[in-house]
């Protein structure tokens, strides 16, 4: 899952928004991170593990051509965020705009975020990364942005074209899998080890 999905799952599981987002940037042992981030990082890793190993996702990755299969998991994550934003009203009681503002405020007010996350927070907010996923152009911009941050941007050369071809397949996978992930996030939030709970 990507940024919007992790924030959404954090919200419905009543865990820290910024803490869950930090999971993308928090490396190594959870115990090395601040107490108020630990539960979010732990849940983030659980969600990623479920996603990476789920049959629906494994089969979807195999649908991508060899030229972009190495980055297929990233492309799926980004496109899932697009579909979550597109169908937002079916998954959350708040409007997407209001939720994004709540998430941005929480990210700004949360201290001791991983350094790499802190450096991109201004861009996330100013360019409304979360809200922009609602439109296909926003998804394309997100793909281009990710490709620039990785060491081999050439792996994304056919990414947008590949998503065009698999657009419906990815939507079906999202609509089938994401409700399961919502349930998993609520279950695992209640199973958080006590040493990772906020003080």
mmCIF file of C-alpha atoms in Angstrom:
data_model
loop_
_atom_site.group_PDB
_atom_site.id
_atom_site.type_symbol
_atom_site.label_atom_id
_atom_site.label_comp_id
_atom_site.label_asym_id
_atom_site.label_seq_id
_atom_site.Cartn_x
_atom_site.Cartn_y
_atom_site.Cartn_z
ATOM 1 C CA UNK A 1 0.000 0.000 0.000
ATOM 2 C CA UNK A 2 1.032 3.579 -0.574
ATOM 3 C CA UNK A 3 0.574 6.809 1.416
ATOM 4 C CA UNK A 4 -3.190 7.319 1.138
ATOM 5 C CA UNK A 5 -4.056 3.699 1.851
ATOM 6 C CA UNK A 6 -1.807 3.513 4.911
ATOM 7 C CA UNK A 7 -3.320 6.723 6.284
ATOM 8 C CA UNK A 8 -6.838 5.466 5.606
ATOM 9 C CA UNK A 9 -6.129 2.118 7.277
ATOM 10 C CA UNK A 10 -4.616 3.937 10.241
ATOM 11 C CA UNK A 11 -7.738 6.043 10.600
ATOM 12 C CA UNK A 12 -10.245 3.192 10.464
ATOM 13 C CA UNK A 13 -8.121 1.119 12.864
ATOM 14 C CA UNK A 14 -7.840 4.106 15.223
ATOM 15 C CA UNK A 15 -4.054 4.170 15.196
ATOM 16 C CA UNK A 16 -1.733 7.115 14.541
ATOM 17 C CA UNK A 17 -1.916 8.519 11.011
ATOM 18 C CA UNK A 18 1.587 9.974 10.825
ATOM 19 C CA UNK A 19 2.971 6.962 12.698
ATOM 20 C CA UNK A 20 1.607 4.579 10.078
ATOM 21 C CA UNK A 21 2.929 6.765 7.281
ATOM 22 C CA UNK A 22 6.333 6.738 8.998
ATOM 23 C CA UNK A 23 6.470 2.995 8.394
ATOM 24 C CA UNK A 24 7.547 3.632 4.804
ATOM 25 C CA UNK A 25 10.637 5.445 6.055
ATOM 26 C CA UNK A 26 11.414 3.797 9.402
ATOM 27 C CA UNK A 27 14.193 1.268 8.922
ATOM 28 C CA UNK A 28 15.530 -1.366 11.275
ATOM 29 C CA UNK A 29 14.337 -2.456 14.689
ATOM 30 C CA UNK A 30 11.074 -0.825 15.776
ATOM 31 C CA UNK A 31 12.527 -0.372 19.257
ATOM 32 C CA UNK A 32 14.975 2.177 17.868
ATOM 33 C CA UNK A 33 12.098 4.526 17.012
ATOM 34 C CA UNK A 34 10.129 6.894 19.275
ATOM 35 C CA UNK A 35 7.371 5.281 21.353
ATOM 36 C CA UNK A 36 4.578 7.299 19.713
ATOM 37 C CA UNK A 37 5.546 5.897 16.294
ATOM 38 C CA UNK A 38 6.038 2.233 17.184
ATOM 39 C CA UNK A 39 2.470 0.982 16.828
ATOM 40 C CA UNK A 40 2.069 2.680 13.452
ATOM 41 C CA UNK A 41 5.343 1.274 12.162
ATOM 42 C CA UNK A 42 4.412 -2.209 13.407
ATOM 43 C CA UNK A 43 0.966 -2.077 11.781
ATOM 44 C CA UNK A 44 2.429 -0.669 8.562
ATOM 45 C CA UNK A 45 4.792 -3.625 8.322
ATOM 46 C CA UNK A 46 1.970 -6.094 8.988
ATOM 47 C CA UNK A 47 -0.128 -4.529 6.225
ATOM 48 C CA UNK A 48 2.785 -4.604 3.769
ATOM 49 C CA UNK A 49 3.511 -8.239 4.580
ATOM 50 C CA UNK A 50 -0.110 -9.285 4.051
ATOM 51 C CA UNK A 51 -0.218 -7.359 0.773
ATOM 52 C CA UNK A 52 3.063 -8.679 -0.614
ATOM 53 C CA UNK A 53 2.098 -12.291 0.041
ATOM 54 C CA UNK A 54 -1.581 -12.250 -0.889
ATOM 55 C CA UNK A 55 -2.562 -14.425 -3.833
ATOM 56 C CA UNK A 56 -4.437 -11.588 -5.554
ATOM 57 C CA UNK A 57 -1.355 -9.363 -5.498
ATOM 58 C CA UNK A 58 1.071 -12.138 -6.458
ATOM 59 C CA UNK A 59 -1.082 -13.006 -9.492
ATOM 60 C CA UNK A 60 -1.472 -9.348 -10.438
ATOM 61 C CA UNK A 61 2.298 -8.822 -10.425
ATOM 62 C CA UNK A 62 2.635 -11.736 -12.864
ATOM 63 C CA UNK A 63 0.320 -9.884 -15.259
ATOM 64 C CA UNK A 64 2.882 -7.132 -15.772
ATOM 65 C CA UNK A 65 5.326 -7.461 -18.664
ATOM 66 C CA UNK A 66 8.885 -8.515 -17.836
ATOM 67 C CA UNK A 67 10.163 -5.013 -18.542
ATOM 68 C CA UNK A 68 8.343 -3.537 -15.543
ATOM 69 C CA UNK A 69 7.763 -6.540 -13.292
ATOM 70 C CA UNK A 70 10.484 -5.471 -10.854
ATOM 71 C CA UNK A 71 8.582 -2.272 -10.117
ATOM 72 C CA UNK A 72 5.113 -3.814 -10.438
ATOM 73 C CA UNK A 73 4.564 -3.847 -6.633
ATOM 74 C CA UNK A 74 5.216 -0.093 -6.541
ATOM 75 C CA UNK A 75 2.892 0.519 -9.491
ATOM 76 C CA UNK A 76 0.154 -1.542 -7.856
ATOM 77 C CA UNK A 77 0.524 0.406 -4.598
ATOM 78 C CA UNK A 78 0.233 3.722 -6.435
ATOM 79 C CA UNK A 79 -2.738 2.599 -8.509
ATOM 80 C CA UNK A 80 -4.492 1.255 -5.417
ATOM 81 C CA UNK A 81 -4.169 4.744 -3.907
ATOM 82 C CA UNK A 82 -5.751 6.096 -7.095
ATOM 83 C CA UNK A 83 -8.714 3.742 -6.820
ATOM 84 C CA UNK A 84 -9.105 4.420 -3.106
ATOM 85 C CA UNK A 85 -9.268 8.153 -3.838
ATOM 86 C CA UNK A 86 -11.579 7.630 -6.834
ATOM 87 C CA UNK A 87 -14.060 5.545 -4.824
ATOM 88 C CA UNK A 88 -13.335 7.333 -1.552
ATOM 89 C CA UNK A 89 -16.943 7.883 -0.468
ATOM 90 C CA UNK A 90 -17.469 4.114 -0.384
ATOM 91 C CA UNK A 91 -14.637 3.616 2.106
ATOM 92 C CA UNK A 92 -14.779 6.576 4.485
ATOM 93 C CA UNK A 93 -17.379 8.793 6.131
ATOM 94 C CA UNK A 94 -15.371 12.005 5.663
ATOM 95 C CA UNK A 95 -14.891 13.667 2.303
ATOM 96 C CA UNK A 96 -11.493 13.061 0.719
ATOM 97 C CA UNK A 97 -10.670 16.766 1.013
ATOM 98 C CA UNK A 98 -11.450 16.839 4.744
ATOM 99 C CA UNK A 99 -9.537 13.629 5.382
ATOM 100 C CA UNK A 100 -6.484 14.928 3.527
ATOM 101 C CA UNK A 101 -6.490 18.103 5.621
ATOM 102 C CA UNK A 102 -6.741 16.033 8.813
ATOM 103 C CA UNK A 103 -3.855 13.833 7.679
ATOM 104 C CA UNK A 104 -1.685 16.802 6.689
ATOM 105 C CA UNK A 105 -2.282 18.445 10.067
ATOM 106 C CA UNK A 106 -1.400 15.243 11.921
ATOM 107 C CA UNK A 107 1.806 14.835 9.902
ATOM 108 C CA UNK A 108 2.801 18.441 10.623
ATOM 109 C CA UNK A 109 2.146 18.101 14.346
ATOM 110 C CA UNK A 110 3.853 14.728 14.858
ATOM 111 C CA UNK A 111 7.399 15.033 16.151
ATOM 112 C CA UNK A 112 10.466 12.870 15.501
ATOM 113 C CA UNK A 113 9.337 11.555 12.124
ATOM 114 C CA UNK A 114 12.024 9.754 10.094
ATOM 115 C CA UNK A 115 14.313 12.269 8.418
ATOM 116 C CA UNK A 116 13.456 11.229 4.855
ATOM 117 C CA UNK A 117 9.768 11.723 5.575
ATOM 118 C CA UNK A 118 10.398 15.112 7.161
ATOM 119 C CA UNK A 119 12.166 16.311 4.027
ATOM 120 C CA UNK A 120 9.202 15.587 1.735
ATOM 121 C CA UNK A 121 6.392 16.677 4.092
ATOM 122 C CA UNK A 122 6.278 20.217 2.605
ATOM 123 C CA UNK A 123 5.855 18.772 -0.902
ATOM 124 C CA UNK A 124 3.233 16.269 0.249
ATOM 125 C CA UNK A 125 1.124 19.102 1.652
ATOM 126 C CA UNK A 126 1.783 21.902 -0.834
ATOM 127 C CA UNK A 127 1.217 19.656 -3.853
ATOM 128 C CA UNK A 128 -1.676 17.783 -2.198
ATOM 129 C CA UNK A 129 -0.234 14.369 -2.990
ATOM 130 C CA UNK A 130 -3.105 12.553 -1.290
ATOM 131 C CA UNK A 131 -5.946 14.397 -2.979
ATOM 132 C CA UNK A 132 -4.286 14.318 -6.394
ATOM 133 C CA UNK A 133 -4.633 10.527 -6.542
ATOM 134 C CA UNK A 134 -8.327 10.971 -7.296
ATOM 135 C CA UNK A 135 -7.503 11.768 -10.927
ATOM 136 C CA UNK A 136 -5.551 9.730 -13.447
ATOM 137 C CA UNK A 137 -3.174 12.601 -14.097
ATOM 138 C CA UNK A 138 -2.349 12.645 -10.391
ATOM 139 C CA UNK A 139 -1.498 8.944 -10.566
ATOM 140 C CA UNK A 140 0.754 9.544 -13.567
ATOM 141 C CA UNK A 141 2.530 12.360 -11.727
ATOM 142 C CA UNK A 142 3.029 10.109 -8.707
ATOM 143 C CA UNK A 143 4.615 7.442 -10.933
ATOM 144 C CA UNK A 144 6.969 10.001 -12.454
ATOM 145 C CA UNK A 145 7.847 11.333 -8.996
ATOM 146 C CA UNK A 146 8.661 7.894 -7.610
ATOM 147 C CA UNK A 147 10.786 7.023 -10.641
ATOM 148 C CA UNK A 148 12.948 10.105 -10.025
ATOM 149 C CA UNK A 149 13.607 9.089 -6.414
ATOM 150 C CA UNK A 150 14.853 5.591 -7.256
ATOM 151 C CA UNK A 151 18.265 4.511 -8.523
ATOM 152 C CA UNK A 152 16.963 2.971 -11.770
ATOM 153 C CA UNK A 153 14.280 5.299 -13.194
ATOM 154 C CA UNK A 154 14.476 3.484 -16.537
ATOM 155 C CA UNK A 155 12.498 0.616 -14.985
ATOM 156 C CA UNK A 156 9.489 2.953 -15.103
ATOM 157 C CA UNK A 157 9.811 3.771 -18.817
ATOM 158 C CA UNK A 158 6.694 1.774 -19.755
ATOM 159 C CA UNK A 159 4.920 2.071 -16.387
ATOM 160 C CA UNK A 160 2.062 4.351 -17.446
ATOM 161 C CA UNK A 161 1.436 2.332 -20.604
ATOM 162 C CA UNK A 162 1.475 -0.917 -18.625
ATOM 163 C CA UNK A 163 -1.068 0.451 -16.152
ATOM 164 C CA UNK A 164 -3.259 1.520 -19.073
ATOM 165 C CA UNK A 165 -3.344 -2.092 -20.269
ATOM 166 C CA UNK A 166 -4.005 -3.520 -16.801
ATOM 167 C CA UNK A 167 -6.241 -0.717 -15.533
ATOM 168 C CA UNK A 168 -9.381 -2.850 -15.163
ATOM 169 C CA UNK A 169 -7.453 -5.826 -13.739
ATOM 170 C CA UNK A 170 -5.935 -3.600 -11.069
ATOM 171 C CA UNK A 171 -9.340 -2.148 -10.245
ATOM 172 C CA UNK A 172 -10.834 -5.633 -9.808
ATOM 173 C CA UNK A 173 -7.904 -6.614 -7.583
ATOM 174 C CA UNK A 174 -8.329 -3.469 -5.502
ATOM 175 C CA UNK A 175 -12.084 -3.867 -5.092
ATOM 176 C CA UNK A 176 -11.615 -7.495 -4.056
ATOM 177 C CA UNK A 177 -8.572 -7.157 -1.829
ATOM 178 C CA UNK A 178 -8.887 -3.781 -0.121
ATOM 179 C CA UNK A 179 -11.960 -4.602 2.022
ATOM 180 C CA UNK A 180 -10.019 -7.606 3.326
ATOM 181 C CA UNK A 181 -7.095 -5.350 4.169
ATOM 182 C CA UNK A 182 -9.413 -2.990 6.031
ATOM 183 C CA UNK A 183 -10.529 -5.919 8.183
ATOM 184 C CA UNK A 184 -6.937 -7.056 8.732
ATOM 185 C CA UNK A 185 -5.881 -3.581 9.862
ATOM 186 C CA UNK A 186 -8.602 -3.483 12.516
ATOM 187 C CA UNK A 187 -7.728 -6.982 13.722
ATOM 188 C CA UNK A 188 -3.988 -6.315 13.926
ATOM 189 C CA UNK A 189 -4.452 -2.947 15.630
ATOM 190 C CA UNK A 190 -6.048 -4.869 18.500
ATOM 191 C CA UNK A 191 -3.162 -7.339 18.520
ATOM 192 C CA UNK A 192 -0.408 -4.762 18.762
ATOM 193 C CA UNK A 193 2.277 -5.964 21.237
ATOM 194 C CA UNK A 194 1.998 -3.971 24.435
ATOM 195 C CA UNK A 195 5.560 -2.656 24.184
ATOM 196 C CA UNK A 196 4.603 -0.860 20.927
ATOM 197 C CA UNK A 197 1.501 0.887 22.240
ATOM 198 C CA UNK A 198 1.624 4.685 22.670
ATOM 199 C CA UNK A 199 2.217 5.894 26.186
#
